[in-house]
Short mmCIF file of C-alpha atoms in Angstrom, two decimals:
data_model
loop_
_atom_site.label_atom_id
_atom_site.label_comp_id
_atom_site.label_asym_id
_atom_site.label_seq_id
_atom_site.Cartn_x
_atom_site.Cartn_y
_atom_site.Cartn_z
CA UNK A 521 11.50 28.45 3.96
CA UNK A 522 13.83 30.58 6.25
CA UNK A 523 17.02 29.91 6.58
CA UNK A 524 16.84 27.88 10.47
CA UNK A 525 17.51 24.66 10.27
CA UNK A 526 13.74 22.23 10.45
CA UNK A 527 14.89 21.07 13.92
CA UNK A 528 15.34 24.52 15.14
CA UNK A 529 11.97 25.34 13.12
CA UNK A 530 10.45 22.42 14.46
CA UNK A 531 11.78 22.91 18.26
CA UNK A 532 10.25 26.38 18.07
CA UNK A 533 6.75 25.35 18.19
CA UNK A 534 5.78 22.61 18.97
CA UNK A 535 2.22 20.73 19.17
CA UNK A 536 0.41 19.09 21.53
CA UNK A 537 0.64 15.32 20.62
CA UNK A 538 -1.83 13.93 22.57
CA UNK A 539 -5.14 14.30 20.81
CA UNK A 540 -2.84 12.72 17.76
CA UNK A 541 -2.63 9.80 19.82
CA UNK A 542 -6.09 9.83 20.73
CA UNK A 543 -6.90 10.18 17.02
CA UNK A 544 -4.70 6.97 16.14
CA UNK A 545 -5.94 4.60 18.65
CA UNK A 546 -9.78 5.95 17.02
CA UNK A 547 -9.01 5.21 13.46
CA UNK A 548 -6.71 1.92 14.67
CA UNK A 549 -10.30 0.63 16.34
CA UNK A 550 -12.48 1.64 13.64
CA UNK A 551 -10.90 0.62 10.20
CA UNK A 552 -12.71 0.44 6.96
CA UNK A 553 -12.32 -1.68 3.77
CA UNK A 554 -11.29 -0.17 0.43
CA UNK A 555 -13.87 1.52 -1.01
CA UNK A 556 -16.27 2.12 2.10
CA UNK A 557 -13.68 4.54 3.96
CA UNK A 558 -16.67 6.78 4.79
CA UNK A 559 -16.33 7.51 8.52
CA UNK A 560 -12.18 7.69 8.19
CA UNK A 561 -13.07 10.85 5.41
CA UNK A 562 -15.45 12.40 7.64
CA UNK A 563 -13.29 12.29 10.34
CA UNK A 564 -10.19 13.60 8.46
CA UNK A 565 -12.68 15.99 6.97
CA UNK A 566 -13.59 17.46 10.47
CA UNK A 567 -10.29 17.38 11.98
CA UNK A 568 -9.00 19.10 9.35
CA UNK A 569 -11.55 22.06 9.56
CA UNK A 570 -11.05 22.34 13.23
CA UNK A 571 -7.60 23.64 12.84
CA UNK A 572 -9.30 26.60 11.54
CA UNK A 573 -6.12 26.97 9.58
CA UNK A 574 -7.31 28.41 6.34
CA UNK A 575 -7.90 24.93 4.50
CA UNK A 576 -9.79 24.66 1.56
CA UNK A 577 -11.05 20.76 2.14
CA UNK A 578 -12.49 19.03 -0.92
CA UNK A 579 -14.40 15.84 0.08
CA UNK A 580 -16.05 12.76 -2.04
CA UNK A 581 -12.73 12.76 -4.45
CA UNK A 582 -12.48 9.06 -6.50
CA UNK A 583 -14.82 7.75 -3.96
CA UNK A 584 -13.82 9.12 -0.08
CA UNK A 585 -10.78 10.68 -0.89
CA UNK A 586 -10.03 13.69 1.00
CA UNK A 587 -7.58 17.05 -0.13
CA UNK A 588 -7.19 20.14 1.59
CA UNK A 589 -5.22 23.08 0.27
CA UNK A 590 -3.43 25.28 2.07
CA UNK A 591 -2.66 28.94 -0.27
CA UNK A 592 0.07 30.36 1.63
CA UNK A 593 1.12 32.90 -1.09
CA UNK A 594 3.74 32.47 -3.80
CA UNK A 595 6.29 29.20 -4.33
CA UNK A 596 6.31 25.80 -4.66
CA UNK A 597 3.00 23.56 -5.06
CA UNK A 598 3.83 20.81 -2.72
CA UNK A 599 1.11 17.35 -2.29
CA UNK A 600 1.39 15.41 0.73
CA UNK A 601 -0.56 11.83 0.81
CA UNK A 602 -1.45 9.47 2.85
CA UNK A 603 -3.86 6.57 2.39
CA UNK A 604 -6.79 5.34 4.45
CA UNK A 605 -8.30 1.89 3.93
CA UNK A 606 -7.70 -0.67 5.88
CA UNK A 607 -7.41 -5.14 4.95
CA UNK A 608 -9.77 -7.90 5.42
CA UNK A 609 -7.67 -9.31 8.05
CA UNK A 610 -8.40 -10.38 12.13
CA UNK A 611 -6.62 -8.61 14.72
CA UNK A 612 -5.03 -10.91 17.64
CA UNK A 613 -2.77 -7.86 19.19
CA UNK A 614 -4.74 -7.89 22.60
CA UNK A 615 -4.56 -4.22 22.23
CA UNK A 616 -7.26 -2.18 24.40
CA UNK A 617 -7.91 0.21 21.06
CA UNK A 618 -7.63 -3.50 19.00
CA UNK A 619 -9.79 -3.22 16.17
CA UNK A 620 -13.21 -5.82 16.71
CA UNK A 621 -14.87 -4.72 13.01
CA UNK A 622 -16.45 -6.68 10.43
CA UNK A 623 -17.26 -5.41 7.03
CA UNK A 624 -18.95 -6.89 3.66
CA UNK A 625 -16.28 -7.01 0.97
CA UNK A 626 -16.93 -6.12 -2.27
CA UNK A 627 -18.23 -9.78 -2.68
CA UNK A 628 -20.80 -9.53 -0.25
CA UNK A 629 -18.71 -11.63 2.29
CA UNK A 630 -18.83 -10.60 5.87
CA UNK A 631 -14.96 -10.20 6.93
CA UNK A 632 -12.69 -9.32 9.94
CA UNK A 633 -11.18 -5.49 9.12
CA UNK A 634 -8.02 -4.04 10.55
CA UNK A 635 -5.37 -1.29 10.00
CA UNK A 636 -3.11 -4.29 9.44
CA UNK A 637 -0.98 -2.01 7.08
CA UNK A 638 0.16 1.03 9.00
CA UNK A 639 -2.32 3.44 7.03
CA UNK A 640 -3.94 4.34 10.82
CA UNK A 641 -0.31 5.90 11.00
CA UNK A 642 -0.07 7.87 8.05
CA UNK A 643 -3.60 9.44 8.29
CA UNK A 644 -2.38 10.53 11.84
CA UNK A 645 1.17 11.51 10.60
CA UNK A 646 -0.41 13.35 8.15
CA UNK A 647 -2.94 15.12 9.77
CA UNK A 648 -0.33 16.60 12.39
CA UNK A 649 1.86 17.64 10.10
CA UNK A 650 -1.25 19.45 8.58
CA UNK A 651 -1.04 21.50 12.03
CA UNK A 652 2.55 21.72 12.21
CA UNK A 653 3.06 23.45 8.81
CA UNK A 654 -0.11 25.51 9.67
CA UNK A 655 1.26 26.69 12.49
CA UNK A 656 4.78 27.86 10.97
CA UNK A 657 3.48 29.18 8.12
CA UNK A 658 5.38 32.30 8.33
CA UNK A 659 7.99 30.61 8.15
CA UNK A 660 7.43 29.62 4.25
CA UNK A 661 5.58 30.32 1.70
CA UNK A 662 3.98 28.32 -1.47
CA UNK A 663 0.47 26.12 -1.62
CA UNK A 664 0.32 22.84 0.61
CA UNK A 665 -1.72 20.28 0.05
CA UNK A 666 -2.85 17.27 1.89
CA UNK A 667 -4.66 14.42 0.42
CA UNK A 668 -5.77 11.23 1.76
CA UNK A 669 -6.34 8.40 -0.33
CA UNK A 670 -9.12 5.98 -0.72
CA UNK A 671 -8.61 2.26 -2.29
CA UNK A 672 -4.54 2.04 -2.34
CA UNK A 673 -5.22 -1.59 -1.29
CA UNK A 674 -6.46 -2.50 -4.71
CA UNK A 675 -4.05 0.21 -6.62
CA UNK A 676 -7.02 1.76 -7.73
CA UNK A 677 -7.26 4.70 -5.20
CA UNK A 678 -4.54 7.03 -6.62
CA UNK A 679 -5.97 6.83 -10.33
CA UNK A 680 -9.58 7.01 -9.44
CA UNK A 681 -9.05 10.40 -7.27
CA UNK A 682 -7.17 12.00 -11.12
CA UNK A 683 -9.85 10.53 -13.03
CA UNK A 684 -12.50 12.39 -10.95
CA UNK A 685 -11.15 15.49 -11.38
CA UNK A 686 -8.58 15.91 -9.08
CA UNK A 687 -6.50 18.79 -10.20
CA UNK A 688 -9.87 20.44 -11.36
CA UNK A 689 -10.68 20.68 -7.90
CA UNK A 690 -7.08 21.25 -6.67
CA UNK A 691 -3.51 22.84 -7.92
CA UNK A 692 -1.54 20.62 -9.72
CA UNK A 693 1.88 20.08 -7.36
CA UNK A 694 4.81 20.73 -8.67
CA UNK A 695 6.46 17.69 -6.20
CA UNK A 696 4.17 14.93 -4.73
CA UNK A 697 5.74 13.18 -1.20
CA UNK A 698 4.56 10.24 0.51
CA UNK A 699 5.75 7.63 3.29
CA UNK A 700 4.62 4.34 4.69
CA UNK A 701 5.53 2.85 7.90
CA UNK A 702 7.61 0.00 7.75
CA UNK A 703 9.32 -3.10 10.25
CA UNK A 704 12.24 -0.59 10.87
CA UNK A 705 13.12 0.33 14.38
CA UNK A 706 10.69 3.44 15.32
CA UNK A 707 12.52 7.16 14.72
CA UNK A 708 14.69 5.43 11.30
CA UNK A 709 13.80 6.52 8.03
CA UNK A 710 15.07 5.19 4.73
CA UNK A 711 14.80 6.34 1.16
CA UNK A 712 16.95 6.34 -2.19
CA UNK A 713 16.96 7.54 -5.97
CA UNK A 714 15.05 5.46 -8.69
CA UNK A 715 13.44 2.39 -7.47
CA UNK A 716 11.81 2.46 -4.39
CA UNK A 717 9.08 0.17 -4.42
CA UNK A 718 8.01 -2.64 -6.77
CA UNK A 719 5.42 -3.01 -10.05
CA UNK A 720 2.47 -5.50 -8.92
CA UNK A 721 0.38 -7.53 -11.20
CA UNK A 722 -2.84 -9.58 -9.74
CA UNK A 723 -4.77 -11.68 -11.44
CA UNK A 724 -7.81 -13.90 -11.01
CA UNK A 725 -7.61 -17.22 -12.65
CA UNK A 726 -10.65 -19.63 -13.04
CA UNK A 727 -9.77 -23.21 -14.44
CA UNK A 728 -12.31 -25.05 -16.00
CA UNK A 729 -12.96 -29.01 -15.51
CA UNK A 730 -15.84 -31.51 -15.49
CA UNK A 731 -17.34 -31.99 -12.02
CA UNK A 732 -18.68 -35.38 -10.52
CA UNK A 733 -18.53 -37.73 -7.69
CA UNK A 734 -15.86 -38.27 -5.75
CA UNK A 735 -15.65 -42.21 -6.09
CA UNK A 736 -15.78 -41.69 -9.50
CA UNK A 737 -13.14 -39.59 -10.27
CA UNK A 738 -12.57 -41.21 -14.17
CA UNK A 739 -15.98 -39.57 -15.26
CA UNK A 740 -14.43 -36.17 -14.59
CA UNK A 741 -12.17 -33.25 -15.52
CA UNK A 742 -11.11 -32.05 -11.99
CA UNK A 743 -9.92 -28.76 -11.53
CA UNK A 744 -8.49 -29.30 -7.75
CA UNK A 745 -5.90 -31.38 -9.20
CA UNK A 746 -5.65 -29.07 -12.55
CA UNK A 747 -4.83 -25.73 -10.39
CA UNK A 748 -2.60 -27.75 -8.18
CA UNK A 749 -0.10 -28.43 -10.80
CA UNK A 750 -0.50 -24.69 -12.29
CA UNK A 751 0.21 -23.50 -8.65
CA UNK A 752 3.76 -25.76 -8.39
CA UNK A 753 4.63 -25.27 -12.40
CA UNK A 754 4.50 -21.26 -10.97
CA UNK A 755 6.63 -21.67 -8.60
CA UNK A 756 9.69 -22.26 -11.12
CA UNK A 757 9.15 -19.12 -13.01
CA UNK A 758 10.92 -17.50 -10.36
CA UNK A 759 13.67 -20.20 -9.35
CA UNK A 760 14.11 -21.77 -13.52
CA UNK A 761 13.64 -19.17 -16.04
CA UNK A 762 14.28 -15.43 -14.08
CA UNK A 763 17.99 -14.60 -13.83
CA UNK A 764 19.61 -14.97 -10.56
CA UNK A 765 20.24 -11.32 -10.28
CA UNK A 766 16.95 -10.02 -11.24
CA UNK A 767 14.23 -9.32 -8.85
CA UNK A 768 10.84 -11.57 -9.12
CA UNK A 769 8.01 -12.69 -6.87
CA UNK A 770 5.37 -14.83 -8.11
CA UNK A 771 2.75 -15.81 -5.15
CA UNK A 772 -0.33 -17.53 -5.50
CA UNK A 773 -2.54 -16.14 -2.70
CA UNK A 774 -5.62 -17.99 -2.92
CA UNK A 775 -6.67 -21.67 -4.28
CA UNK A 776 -10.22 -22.53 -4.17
CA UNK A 777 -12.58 -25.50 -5.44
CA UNK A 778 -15.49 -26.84 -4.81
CA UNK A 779 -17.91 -26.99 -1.34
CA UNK A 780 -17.48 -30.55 0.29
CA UNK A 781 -15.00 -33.31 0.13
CA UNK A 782 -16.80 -36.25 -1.74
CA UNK A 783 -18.21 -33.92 -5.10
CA UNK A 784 -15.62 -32.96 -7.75
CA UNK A 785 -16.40 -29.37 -8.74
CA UNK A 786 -16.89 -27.99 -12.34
CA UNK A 787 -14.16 -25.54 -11.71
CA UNK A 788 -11.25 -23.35 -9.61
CA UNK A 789 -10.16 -20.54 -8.98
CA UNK A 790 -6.90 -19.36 -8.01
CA UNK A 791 -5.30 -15.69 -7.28
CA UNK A 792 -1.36 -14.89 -8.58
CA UNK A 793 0.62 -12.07 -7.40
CA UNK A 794 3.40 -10.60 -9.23
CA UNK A 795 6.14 -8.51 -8.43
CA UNK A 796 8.97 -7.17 -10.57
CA UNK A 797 10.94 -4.50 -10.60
CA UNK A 798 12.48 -3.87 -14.73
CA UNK A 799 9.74 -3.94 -17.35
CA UNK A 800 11.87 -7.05 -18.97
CA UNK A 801 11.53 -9.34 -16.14
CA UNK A 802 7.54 -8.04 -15.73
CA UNK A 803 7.39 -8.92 -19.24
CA UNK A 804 9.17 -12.32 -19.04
CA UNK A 805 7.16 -13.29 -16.10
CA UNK A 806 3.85 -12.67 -17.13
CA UNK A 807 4.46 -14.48 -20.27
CA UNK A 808 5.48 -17.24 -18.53
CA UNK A 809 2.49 -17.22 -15.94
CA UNK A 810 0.09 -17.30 -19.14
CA UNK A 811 1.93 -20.07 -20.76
CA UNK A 812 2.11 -22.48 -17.62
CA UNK A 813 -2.13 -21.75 -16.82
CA UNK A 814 -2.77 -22.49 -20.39
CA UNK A 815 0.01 -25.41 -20.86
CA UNK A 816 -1.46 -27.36 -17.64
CA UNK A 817 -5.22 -26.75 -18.70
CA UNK A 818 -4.34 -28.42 -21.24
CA UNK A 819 -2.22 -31.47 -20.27
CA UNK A 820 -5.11 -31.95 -17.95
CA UNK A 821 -7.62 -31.74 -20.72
CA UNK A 822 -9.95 -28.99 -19.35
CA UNK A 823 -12.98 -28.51 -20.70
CA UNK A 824 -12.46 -24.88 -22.17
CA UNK A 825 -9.66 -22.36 -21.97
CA UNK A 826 -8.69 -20.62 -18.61
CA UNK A 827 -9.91 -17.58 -18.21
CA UNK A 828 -7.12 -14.78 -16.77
CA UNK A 829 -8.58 -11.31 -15.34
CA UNK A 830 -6.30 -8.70 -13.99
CA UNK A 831 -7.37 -7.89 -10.42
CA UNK A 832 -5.47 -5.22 -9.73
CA UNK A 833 -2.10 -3.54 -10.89
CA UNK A 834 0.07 -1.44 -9.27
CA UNK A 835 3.02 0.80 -10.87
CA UNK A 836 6.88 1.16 -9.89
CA UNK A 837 7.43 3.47 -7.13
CA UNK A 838 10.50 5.47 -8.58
CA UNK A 839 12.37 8.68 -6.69
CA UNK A 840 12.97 11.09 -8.99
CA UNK A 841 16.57 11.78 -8.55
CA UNK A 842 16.95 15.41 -7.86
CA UNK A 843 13.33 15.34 -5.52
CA UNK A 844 15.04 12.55 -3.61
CA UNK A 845 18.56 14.25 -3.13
CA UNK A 846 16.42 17.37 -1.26
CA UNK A 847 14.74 14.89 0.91
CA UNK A 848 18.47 13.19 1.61
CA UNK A 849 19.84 16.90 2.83
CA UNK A 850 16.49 17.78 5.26
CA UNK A 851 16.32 14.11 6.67
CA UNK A 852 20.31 13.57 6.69
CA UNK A 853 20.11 17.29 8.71
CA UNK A 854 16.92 15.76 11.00
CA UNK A 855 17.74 12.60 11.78
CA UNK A 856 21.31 12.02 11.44
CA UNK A 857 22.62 8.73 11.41
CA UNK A 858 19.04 7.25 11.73
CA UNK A 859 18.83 8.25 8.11
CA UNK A 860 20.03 5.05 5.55
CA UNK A 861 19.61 6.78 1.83
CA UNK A 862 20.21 4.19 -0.07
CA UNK A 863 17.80 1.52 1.59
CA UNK A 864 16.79 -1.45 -0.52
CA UNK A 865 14.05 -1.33 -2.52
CA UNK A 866 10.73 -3.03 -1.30
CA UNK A 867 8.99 -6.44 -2.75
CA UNK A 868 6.28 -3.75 -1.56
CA UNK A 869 3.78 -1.93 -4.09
CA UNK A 870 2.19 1.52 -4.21
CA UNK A 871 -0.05 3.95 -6.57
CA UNK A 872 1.09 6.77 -4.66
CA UNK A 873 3.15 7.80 -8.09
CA UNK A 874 -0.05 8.02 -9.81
CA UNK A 875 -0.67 11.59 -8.39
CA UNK A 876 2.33 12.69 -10.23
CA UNK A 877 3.06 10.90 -12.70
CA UNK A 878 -0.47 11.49 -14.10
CA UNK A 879 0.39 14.94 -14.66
CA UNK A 880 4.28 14.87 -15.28
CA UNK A 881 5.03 15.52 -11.75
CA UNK A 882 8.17 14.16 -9.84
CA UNK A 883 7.85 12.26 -6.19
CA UNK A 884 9.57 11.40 -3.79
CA UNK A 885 8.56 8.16 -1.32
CA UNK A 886 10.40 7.21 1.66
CA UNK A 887 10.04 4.85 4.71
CA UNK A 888 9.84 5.32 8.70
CA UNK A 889 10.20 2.90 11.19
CA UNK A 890 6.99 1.53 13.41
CA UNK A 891 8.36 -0.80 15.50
CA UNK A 892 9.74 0.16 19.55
CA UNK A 893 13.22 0.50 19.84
CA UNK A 894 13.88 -1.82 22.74
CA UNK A 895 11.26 -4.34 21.35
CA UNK A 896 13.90 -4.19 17.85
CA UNK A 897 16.97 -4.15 20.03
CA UNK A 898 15.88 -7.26 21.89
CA UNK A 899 14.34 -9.35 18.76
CA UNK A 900 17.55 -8.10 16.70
CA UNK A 901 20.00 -9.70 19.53
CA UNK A 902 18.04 -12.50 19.29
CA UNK A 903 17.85 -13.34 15.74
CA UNK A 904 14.48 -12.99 15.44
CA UNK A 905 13.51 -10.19 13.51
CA UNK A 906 12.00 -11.89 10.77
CA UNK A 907 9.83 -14.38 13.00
CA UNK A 908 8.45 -11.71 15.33
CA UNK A 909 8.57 -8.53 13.64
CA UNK A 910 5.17 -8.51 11.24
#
C-alpha cells in the first residue's frame, strides 16, 4: 500500500454506488436457504466477471461457494468473506424489494425465506469492495481474494468449502477478514482482540414415552409432559450451576409432540442451543444439559434412553491480537470516533474462523452498523432500542 492515507485513497476514486444498491435490493428479494444458494453464486459469479478485473473465479466450492483471486504481484495473501444463505423466516417489513420466497428445507417442508440476517449486505459489501480494490490496484500490491460462503447458517459452510479443496483451488491467505452487520447505528464499526463472537452447540433431542388416548392418560408414558420438565430443569443451568461472571446461554428453540390434542404421542422432540464463550463453562454446560435430559427421562420413566444428536456446532470467533491491532489503526484513521475497539463480545456465532484456522492462519472479524442514524437517534431517546431495533 502507498503511503496516502485509505480516505485519501478511497476519496481518489470513487465508484458508482448505484448498481450496488440495485444489486442489494435483488439478492434482499430473492434469498435462498442454506445449502440451495444457487442463483446468489451465479449471480456473484457473473458480477464478479463483469468487472473484467483480472479475477480468477472458482465456482461450486463446498456446495455454492464462490472465490475469486485477484494476483496483483508480490505481498501479502489477504481472504475476504462474506456469506450468502439466507433463514427460514417470513418477512413483514412492507418493503417494495421485501422478500415473498418460499423454499423446501432440508426436511422437505415448504418455508417462508428471507435475508433476515444481514448476509444480502455482506455479499453486496463485498462485491464492491471487489471493484474498489480492483480499481486501486496500483496502489498495492499482494493476492486478494474474495470468497463467499455457502451454509454459515448451520456452521457447516466454512468447513465444507476447506474440505473440498479450497486452498487446492486457491492461495492459502496469510490473514483471513470478515464482518457482519449488526443493530449498531449505520457508519459505526466495532471490533476487539481475542473473543469476538461466541462457541455454539445445537442439538436435537428426541424423548421417548408410551403414546395413548388422551382420557386415558394412566396407560401412558407421555413425552409432552416429559420434555416440558427437561425444558424448565434447562433453564437453571444457566441461573444455578454457571458462575455469575461467566458467560452462558442455554435456549431451547423448538418443542414438538404429537399431531392433535386428544392422542398422547409415542414421543418429542425438542432443539437446545448453547452458547459459551471459555471451553470450561462449554464443558460444564453441556454436561449438565446431558445429565438433566437423561435425569428427567428417567424420573418420568420413559420407555428407552433419549437420544442427543448434535445439529450443528459453531467455533469461537477469536481476533488474533496483532491482525486486530492493524485493523484498530486503518478503522481508528477511517472512521474516527465511530470506531469502539473494544466492543463486547457477541452471544452471536460464526465459522468464518474456519478459513484460517484450518490452515494456521490468523483473522480478524469486526462489526458495522445497519440500522439509520435518525431511526437509532430517535429509538435511543426513547428507550427503545431493544424493543424496536431487530
Amino acid at each position: 500500500m502507498t503511503g496516502q492515507s485509505i480516505k485519501s485513497l478511497l476519496a481518489s476514486l470513487p465508484i458508482d454506488l448505484r448498481p450496488y444498491e440495485d444489486l442489494y435490493s435483488h439478492f434482499h428479494s430473492h434469498p435462498e436457504l442454506s445449502l440451495q444458494e444457487s442463483e446468489t453464486a451465479s449471480t456473484i459469479a457473473s458480477h464478479l466477471r463483469s468487472l473484467n478485473a483480472g479475477y480468477t473465479i472458482h465456482t461450486s466450492i463446498g456446495g455454492h461457494g464462490v472465490a475469486g483471486v485477484l494476483d496483483n504481484g508480490a505481498g501479502k495473501i489477504v481472504l475476504l468473506r462474506a456469506d450468502m444463505d439466507a433463514l427460514p423466516v417470513g418477512e413483514k417489513t412492507g418493503l417494495d424489494y421485501a422478500s415473498k420466497v418460499t423454499m423446501k428445507d432440508n426436511d422437505d417442508l415448504l418455508k417462508p425465506v428471507m435475508h433476515a440476517c444481514g448476509h444480502d449486505f455482506h455479499i453486496t459489501s463485498l462485491l464492491g469492495a471487489a471493484e474498489r480494490l480492483a480499481n486501486l490496484k496500483d496502489k498495492w500490491s499482494g493476492t486478494l481474494i474474495v470468497l463467499f460462503q455457502p451454509n454459515e447458517e448451520r456452521g457447516a459452510g466454512a468447513s465444507a468449502m476447506v474440505e473440498d479443496g479450497l486452498y487446492n483451488k486457491i492461495p492459502v491467505p496469510d490473514v483471513c477478514l470478515g464482518g457482519h452487520v449488526m443493530a449498531m447505528k449505520a457508519g459505526h464499526v466495532g471490533s476487539r482482540i481475542g473473543t469476538v463472537m461466541s462457541e455454539s452447540d445445537r442439538f436435537k433431542v428426541t424423548l421417548f414415552g408410551r403414546g395413548g388416548h388422551g382420557s386415558m392418560p394412566h396407560r401412558t408414558v407421555d413425552p409432552v409432559v416429559m420434555a416440558a420438565h427437561v425444558v424448565l430443569r434447562l433453564q437453571n443451568i444457566v441461573s444455578r450451576e454457571v458462575d455469575a461472571n461467566e458467560f452462558a446461554v442455554v435456549t431451547v428453540g423448538k418443542l414438538h409432540a404429537g399431531h392433535t390434542e386428544n392422542i398422547i404421542a409415542d414421543e418429542a422432540e425438542i432443539r437446545v442451543d448453547v452458547r459459551t464463550q471459555k471451553p470450561k463453562v462449554r464443558d460444564q454446560v453441556l454436561a449438565a444439559v446431558h445429565r438433566i435430559v437423561k435425569g428427567e427421562c428417567e424420573a418420568s420413566g420413559a420407555t428407552k434412553e433419549p437420544l442427543i444428536e448434535i445439529s450443528s456446532k459453531f467455533p469461537m470467533t477469536v481476533n488474533d491480537e496483532s491482525v486486530a491491532k492493524t485493523i484498530e489503526h486503518a478503522f481508528s484513521e477511517y472512521f474516527g470516533p465511530k470506531f469502539d475497539p473494544n466492543i463486547p463480545c457477541s452471544n452471536a456465532s460464526e465459522d468464518f474462523s474456519v478459513l484460517g484456522t484450518s490452515q494456521g492462519r490468523p483473522c480478524c472479524f469486526w462489526f458495522y452498523g445497519g440500522v439509520d442514524e435518525k431511526t437509532w437517534d430517535e429509538k435511543e431517546k426513547a428507550g427503545r432500542i431493544v424493543e424496536d431495533i431487530p
